[in-house]
Coordinates of C-alpha atoms and ligand atoms in Angstrom, one line a residue:
X1 CA 191.3 68.4 68.9
X2 CA 189.8 71.0 71.4
X3 CA 186.5 72.9 70.4
X4 CA 187.4 74.4 66.9
X5 CA 187.6 78.3 67.0
X6 CA 185.8 80.1 64.2
X7 CA 186.2 83.8 63.6
X8 CA 183.4 85.4 61.5
X9 CA 184.6 88.8 60.2
X10 CA 181.9 91.2 59.5
X11 CA 178.6 92.1 61.4
X12 CA 176.2 92.9 58.6
X13 CA 173.5 90.5 57.7
X14 CA 175.8 88.2 56.1
X15 CA 178.3 87.8 58.9
X16 CA 175.7 87.5 61.7
X17 CA 173.6 84.9 60.0
X18 CA 176.6 83.2 59.0
X19 CA 177.8 83.1 62.5
X20 CA 174.3 82.0 63.6
X21 CA 174.2 78.9 61.0
X22 CA 177.7 77.8 62.1
X23 CA 176.6 77.5 65.8
X24 CA 173.6 75.3 64.5
X25 CA 175.8 73.1 62.4
X26 CA 178.7 72.9 64.6
X27 CA 177.5 73.2 68.1
X28 CA 180.9 72.1 69.4
X29 CA 182.5 75.2 67.8
X30 CA 183.6 78.3 69.8
X31 CA 182.5 81.2 67.4
X32 CA 183.5 84.7 67.5
X33 CA 182.3 87.8 65.5
X34 CA 184.9 90.4 64.9
X35 CA 183.8 93.5 63.1
X36 CA 184.9 97.2 62.9
X37 CA 181.4 98.4 62.5
X38 CA 177.9 96.9 63.9
X39 CA 174.2 98.1 63.6
X40 CA 173.2 100.7 62.9
X41 CA 176.4 101.6 61.0
X42 CA 176.6 98.8 58.2
X43 CA 175.3 98.7 54.7
X44 CA 172.7 96.3 55.8
X45 CA 171.2 98.8 58.0
X46 CA 170.5 101.2 54.9
X47 CA 168.7 98.4 52.8
X48 CA 165.1 98.2 52.1
X49 CA 165.2 94.4 53.2
X50 CA 162.6 93.3 50.7
X51 CA 162.8 89.6 49.7
X52 CA 162.8 90.3 45.9
X53 CA 165.9 88.5 44.6
X54 CA 168.5 90.3 42.5
X55 CA 169.9 88.2 39.7
X56 CA 173.7 87.4 39.8
X57 CA 174.8 86.6 36.2
X58 CA 177.6 84.4 37.2
X59 CA 175.5 82.0 39.6
X60 CA 173.2 79.3 38.2
X61 CA 169.7 80.2 38.6
X62 CA 168.8 76.9 40.3
X63 CA 171.3 77.8 43.0
X64 CA 170.2 81.5 43.4
X65 CA 166.6 79.9 43.5
X66 CA 167.5 77.7 46.3
X67 CA 169.2 80.4 48.5
X68 CA 166.1 82.6 48.1
X69 CA 163.8 79.6 49.0
X70 CA 165.7 78.8 52.0
X71 CA 165.9 82.4 53.1
X72 CA 162.0 82.8 52.6
X73 CA 161.2 79.6 54.5
X74 CA 163.3 80.8 57.3
X75 CA 161.8 84.2 57.5
X76 CA 158.3 83.2 57.1
X77 CA 158.5 81.0 59.9
X78 CA 159.9 83.9 62.0
X79 CA 156.9 86.1 60.5
X80 CA 154.5 83.6 61.8
X81 CA 156.0 83.4 65.5
X82 CA 155.8 85.5 68.5
X83 CA 159.2 86.8 67.3
X84 CA 157.9 88.6 64.4
X85 CA 157.7 92.0 65.7
X86 CA 161.0 92.1 67.6
X87 CA 162.8 90.5 64.6
X88 CA 161.2 93.0 62.3
X89 CA 159.9 90.4 59.9
X90 CA 156.6 90.7 58.3
X91 CA 154.7 90.0 55.2
X92 CA 153.8 92.6 52.5
X93 CA 151.8 92.6 49.5
X94 CA 152.1 94.8 46.4
X95 CA 152.6 95.3 42.8
X96 CA 155.6 95.2 40.4
X97 CA 154.5 97.2 37.4
X98 CA 156.0 97.6 34.0
X99 CA 155.8 100.4 31.3
X100 CA 157.1 97.7 28.6
X101 CA 156.9 93.9 28.7
X102 CA 159.7 92.4 30.9
X103 CA 162.6 90.4 29.8
X104 CA 161.2 87.1 31.4
X105 CA 157.5 86.4 31.4
X106 CA 157.8 84.9 34.8
X107 CA 160.8 85.6 37.3
X108 CA 162.5 82.5 38.7
X109 CA 161.2 83.4 42.1
X110 CA 157.5 83.6 41.1
X111 CA 156.6 80.2 42.8
X112 CA 158.5 81.1 45.9
X113 CA 156.9 84.2 46.8
X114 CA 153.1 83.9 47.8
X115 CA 150.1 84.3 45.4
X116 CA 152.1 85.6 42.4
X117 CA 149.6 86.6 39.7
X118 CA 149.2 88.8 36.9
X119 CA 147.5 92.2 37.9
X120 CA 144.1 92.8 36.7
X121 CA 142.9 95.8 34.5
X122 CA 141.2 97.2 37.5
X123 CA 144.3 97.1 39.6
X124 CA 146.5 98.6 36.8
X125 CA 144.1 101.8 36.8
X126 CA 146.2 102.9 39.6
X127 CA 149.2 103.1 37.3
X128 CA 148.1 104.9 34.1
X129 CA 151.7 105.1 32.6
X130 CA 152.2 101.2 33.1
X131 CA 151.1 98.4 30.7
X132 CA 151.3 95.5 32.9
X133 CA 152.1 94.2 36.3
X134 CA 152.6 91.3 38.7
X135 CA 150.9 91.2 42.3
X136 CA 152.4 89.1 45.1
X137 CA 153.0 88.9 48.9
X138 CA 156.7 88.6 50.0
X139 CA 158.5 89.2 53.3
X140 CA 160.3 92.4 54.5
X141 CA 163.0 92.6 57.2
X142 CA 163.1 95.9 59.0
X143 CA 166.8 95.8 58.9
X144 CA 168.2 97.4 62.2
X145 CA 165.7 95.4 64.3
X146 CA 166.5 92.1 62.4
X147 CA 170.4 92.7 62.7
X148 CA 169.9 93.3 66.7
X149 CA 167.7 90.1 66.7
X150 CA 170.4 88.2 65.2
X151 CA 173.2 89.5 67.5
X152 CA 170.8 88.8 70.6
X153 CA 170.5 85.2 69.4
X154 CA 174.2 85.0 68.9
X155 CA 174.8 86.1 72.4
X156 CA 172.4 83.7 73.8
X157 CA 174.2 80.6 72.3
X158 CA 177.6 82.0 73.7
X159 CA 179.1 83.7 70.7
X160 CA 181.7 86.3 71.5
X161 CA 181.1 89.6 69.7
X162 CA 184.3 92.1 69.5
X163 CA 184.8 95.5 67.8
X164 CA 188.0 94.9 65.7
X165 CA 189.4 96.0 62.4
X166 CA 191.1 93.1 60.7
X167 CA 193.8 94.5 58.4
X168 CA 194.9 91.1 57.0
X169 CA 193.1 87.7 57.3
X170 CA 196.5 86.0 58.3
X171 CA 196.6 88.0 61.5
X172 CA 194.0 85.6 62.9
X173 CA 195.9 82.5 62.3
X174 CA 197.2 82.2 65.8
X175 CA 194.0 82.6 67.6
X176 CA 191.5 80.8 65.4
X177 CA 191.3 77.3 63.4
X178 CA 188.9 78.8 60.7
X179 CA 188.1 82.3 59.5
X180 CA 185.0 83.4 57.8
X181 CA 185.3 86.5 55.5
X182 CA 181.9 88.3 55.4
X183 CA 183.3 91.7 54.9
X184 CA 180.9 93.1 52.3
X185 CA 182.5 96.0 50.3
X186 CA 185.3 95.9 52.8
X187 CA 186.8 92.8 51.2
X188 CA 188.0 95.1 48.4
X189 CA 190.6 96.2 50.8
X190 CA 191.0 93.3 53.1
X191 CA 191.5 90.7 50.2
X192 CA 192.2 92.9 47.5
X193 CA 189.3 91.5 45.3
X194 CA 189.3 93.3 42.0
X195 CA 186.0 91.7 40.9
X196 CA 184.1 93.4 43.8
X197 CA 182.8 97.0 43.3
X198 CA 180.4 99.2 45.1
X199 CA 177.0 100.1 43.6
X200 CA 175.9 103.4 45.7
X201 CA 172.4 103.4 46.8
X202 CA 170.6 106.6 48.3
X203 CA 167.2 105.8 49.9
X204 CA 164.6 107.9 51.9
X205 CA 163.1 106.5 55.1
X206 CA 159.8 108.4 55.6
X207 CA 156.8 108.5 58.1
X208 CA 153.9 107.6 56.0
X209 CA 151.8 105.1 57.9
X210 CA 148.9 105.0 55.6
X211 CA 151.2 103.3 52.8
X212 CA 150.7 99.6 53.3
X213 CA 151.2 98.2 49.8
X214 CA 154.7 97.9 48.0
X215 CA 155.1 99.2 44.6
X216 CA 158.2 98.5 42.3
X217 CA 158.7 100.0 39.1
X218 CA 160.1 97.8 36.6
X219 CA 163.7 96.6 37.3
X220 CA 163.4 98.2 40.8
X221 CA 165.1 101.6 40.3
X222 CA 162.1 103.3 41.8
X223 CA 160.3 101.5 44.6
X224 CA 158.1 102.1 47.7
X225 CA 158.5 99.5 50.4
X226 CA 156.4 99.8 53.7
X227 CA 158.2 98.7 56.8
X228 CA 156.7 98.4 60.4
X229 CA 157.6 101.8 61.2
X230 CA 158.8 103.5 58.2
X231 CA 158.5 103.4 54.3
X232 CA 161.7 103.1 52.3
X233 CA 161.5 105.1 49.1
X234 CA 164.2 104.3 46.4
X235 CA 166.5 104.7 44.8
X236 CA 169.7 104.9 42.8
X237 CA 172.3 102.4 41.4
X238 CA 175.7 104.3 40.9
X239 CA 178.4 101.8 39.8
X240 CA 181.8 102.5 41.3
X241 CA 180.6 105.6 43.2
X242 CA 182.3 105.3 46.8
X243 CA 180.6 108.6 48.2
X244 CA 178.6 108.1 51.6
X245 CA 177.3 111.6 51.4
X246 CA 173.4 112.1 50.6
X247 CA 173.0 114.0 47.5
X248 CA 170.1 116.6 47.8
X249 CA 169.3 116.6 43.9
X250 CA 169.0 112.8 44.3
X251 CA 166.6 113.1 47.3
X252 CA 164.4 115.5 45.4
X253 CA 164.4 113.0 42.3
X254 CA 163.7 109.8 44.2
X255 CA 160.9 111.6 46.2
X256 CA 159.3 112.7 42.9
X257 CA 159.7 109.4 41.2
X258 CA 157.9 107.9 44.2
X259 CA 155.2 110.4 44.4
X260 CA 154.3 109.7 40.6
X261 CA 153.7 106.2 41.8
X262 CA 152.0 106.9 45.1
X263 CA 150.7 110.6 45.0
X264 CA 149.8 110.3 48.7
X265 CA 153.3 110.4 49.7
X266 CA 153.4 114.1 49.1
X267 CA 152.1 114.2 52.6
X268 CA 155.0 112.0 54.2
X269 CA 156.9 113.5 57.0
X270 CA 160.3 113.2 58.9
X271 CA 162.3 112.3 55.7
X272 CA 165.7 110.7 56.6
X273 CA 168.2 110.0 53.8
X274 CA 170.5 107.2 53.9
X275 CA 173.4 105.9 51.6
X276 CA 174.9 102.5 51.1
X277 CA 177.4 100.8 49.1
X278 CA 176.1 97.4 47.7
X279 CA 179.1 94.9 47.7
X280 CA 178.6 93.9 43.9
X281 CA 180.2 91.1 41.8
X282 CA 179.1 88.8 39.0
X283 CA 178.6 86.1 41.6
X284 CA 178.7 85.9 45.4
X285 CA 182.1 84.6 46.5
X286 CA 181.1 81.6 48.5
X287 CA 184.1 79.4 48.5
X288 CA 187.1 77.9 50.6
X289 CA 190.6 79.1 50.3
X290 CA 193.6 77.9 52.3
X291 CA 196.1 80.6 53.3
X292 CA 199.5 79.4 54.0
X293 CA 202.8 81.0 55.2
X294 CA 205.8 79.1 56.2
X295 CA 204.0 75.8 56.1
X296 CA 201.5 77.1 58.5
X297 CA 197.9 77.0 57.1
X298 CA 194.6 78.9 57.8
X299 CA 191.4 77.7 56.2
X300 CA 189.1 80.7 55.1
X301 CA 185.7 80.6 53.9
X302 CA 184.5 83.7 51.9
X303 CA 181.0 84.9 52.0
X304 CA 180.8 88.2 50.3
X305 CA 179.7 90.0 47.3
X306 CA 175.7 89.9 47.6
X307 CA 175.2 93.2 45.8
X308 CA 171.7 94.3 45.6
X309 CA 170.1 91.0 47.1
X310 CA 171.8 90.3 50.4
X311 CA 168.8 90.2 52.6
X312 CA 167.0 88.1 49.8
X313 CA 169.5 85.1 49.9
X314 CA 171.3 85.6 53.2
X315 CA 170.1 82.5 55.1
X316 CA 170.8 80.4 52.0
X317 CA 174.4 81.6 51.4
X318 CA 174.7 81.5 55.4
X319 CA 174.0 77.6 55.3
X320 CA 176.3 76.9 52.5
X321 CA 179.2 79.0 54.2
X322 CA 178.5 77.0 57.5
X323 CA 178.7 73.6 55.3
X324 CA 182.0 74.8 54.0
X325 CA 183.3 75.5 57.6
X326 CA 182.1 72.1 58.5
X327 CA 184.4 70.7 55.8
X328 CA 187.3 72.8 56.8
X329 CA 186.8 71.4 60.5
X330 CA 186.6 67.9 59.3
X331 CA 189.8 68.3 57.3
X332 CA 191.5 69.7 60.4
X333 CA 190.4 67.0 62.6
X334 CA 191.7 64.4 59.9
X335 CA 195.2 65.9 60.0
X336 CA 195.4 66.2 63.8
X337 CA 194.3 62.7 64.5
X338 CA 196.9 61.6 61.6
X339 CA 199.5 63.7 63.3
X340 CA 198.9 61.7 66.6
X341 CA 199.4 58.3 65.0
Ligands
FAD401 P1 177.6 94.9 55.3 O1 176.3 95.1 55.8 O2 178.4 96.0 54.7 O3 178.5 94.2 56.5 C1 179.9 94.1 56.3 C2 180.5 94.0 57.7 O4 181.9 93.8 57.6 C3 180.3 95.3 58.5 O5 180.0 95.1 59.8 C4 181.8 96.0 58.5 O6 182.0 96.8 59.5 C5 182.7 94.6 58.4 N1 184.0 94.8 58.0 C6 184.2 95.3 56.6 N2 185.7 95.2 56.5 C7 186.2 95.0 57.8 C8 187.5 94.8 58.3 N3 188.5 94.8 57.6 N4 187.7 94.4 59.5 C9 186.5 94.1 60.3 N5 185.3 94.2 59.8 C10 185.0 94.6 58.7 N6 168.9 93.6 49.6 C11 167.9 93.1 49.4 O7 167.9 91.6 49.5 N7 166.7 93.5 49.6 C12 166.5 94.9 49.5 O8 165.4 95.4 49.5 C13 167.9 95.7 49.7 N8 167.8 97.0 49.4 C14 169.0 97.8 49.4 C15 168.9 99.0 49.4 C16 170.2 99.8 49.4 C17 170.0 101.4 49.3 C18 171.2 99.2 49.5 C19 172.6 100.0 49.5 C20 171.4 97.7 49.5 C21 170.2 97.1 49.5 N9 170.4 95.7 49.6 C22 169.0 94.9 49.5 C23 171.5 94.9 49.6 C24 172.0 94.6 51.0 O9 172.0 95.6 51.8 C25 173.3 93.9 50.9 O10 173.5 92.9 49.8 C26 173.9 93.5 52.3 O11 173.5 94.4 53.2 C27 175.1 93.0 52.1 O12 175.5 92.7 53.6 P2 177.0 92.2 54.1 O13 176.8 91.6 55.4 O14 177.7 91.6 53.2 O15 177.5 93.7 54.1

């Protein structure tokens, strides 16, 4: 069989990182990325990009922890290299504070982030309305630079990147041997997945360079995440809301909530409002499927539905998707050599 041709559909953090993992695990493959939108117009561009996992109720915790650990290790190495600033990856320390005791005493990811500990009484004085909190250091991706860095790495390894809207995965069967579906919320329409739904998130990206420490309130509805150039203030979680139009009332509400945690934000300038639709599901769809029409088959690997935590687990799920692509290629090579006998 000639070099297997793999198409990755989608150019958010999941599609680009999956394409990169495929080039690493299958150097003989010819990889193409097809997408109707690229940075800065994807959901991934709107995200805060903090490595604090979201919990997927339908996925075993040890699997989620493995995905997070692989992602953390990968980005930690980038943060510790000369590439860090171009890739937009940096360490950030801060606090997660609670008004009431959280459900779990220790989150499953507490031994993956760095220096996780209970906050001292002195630290808690900054948050008079909160009872307790955790302090730790984690990583943050500045999302548009990270997406551009991934695109640059893909181009350097010879990956072709084309603007194309795919209406049906089957339309790719004559051109590609394996298709990888990384279309995020686009999978609702593309594959009619009824388990996938949007959770709308509105955030503010502000200029407040004196804010260096992250603050996350409880389960993360209100947060302040400082990046390299701007601070992300959040947020909202609006299930089944498809609107991409910023809501001025929500902007004021987010700003007030964040100022009550960090009063100095009243001096923030150049407030930009962004909205994104989290591609949400009970569990990430990370599996193989074989499409078939009239005896012709097309192996597909799905990798979408990362909800509120795509950045936190992207490298782990990309590695698993690349492994599944490898299995599809082995099966195709097995059947083509059997056909020659
Ligand atoms: P997307 O970025 O939406 O990419 C999908 C790609 O598929 C796009 O390029 C699109 O154009 C393409 N596409 C779709 N349909 C088609 C089609 N038919 N044909 C061709 N191309 C198609 N996660 C974290 O881990 N940490 C955070 O701090 C964080 N903060 C967030 C804050 C907000 C406000 C939001 C909205 C999300 C946040 N997330 C965070 C979640 C994270 O953004 C998502 O999990 C992640 O971006 C999903 O990536 P994706 O590549 O699957 O989707």
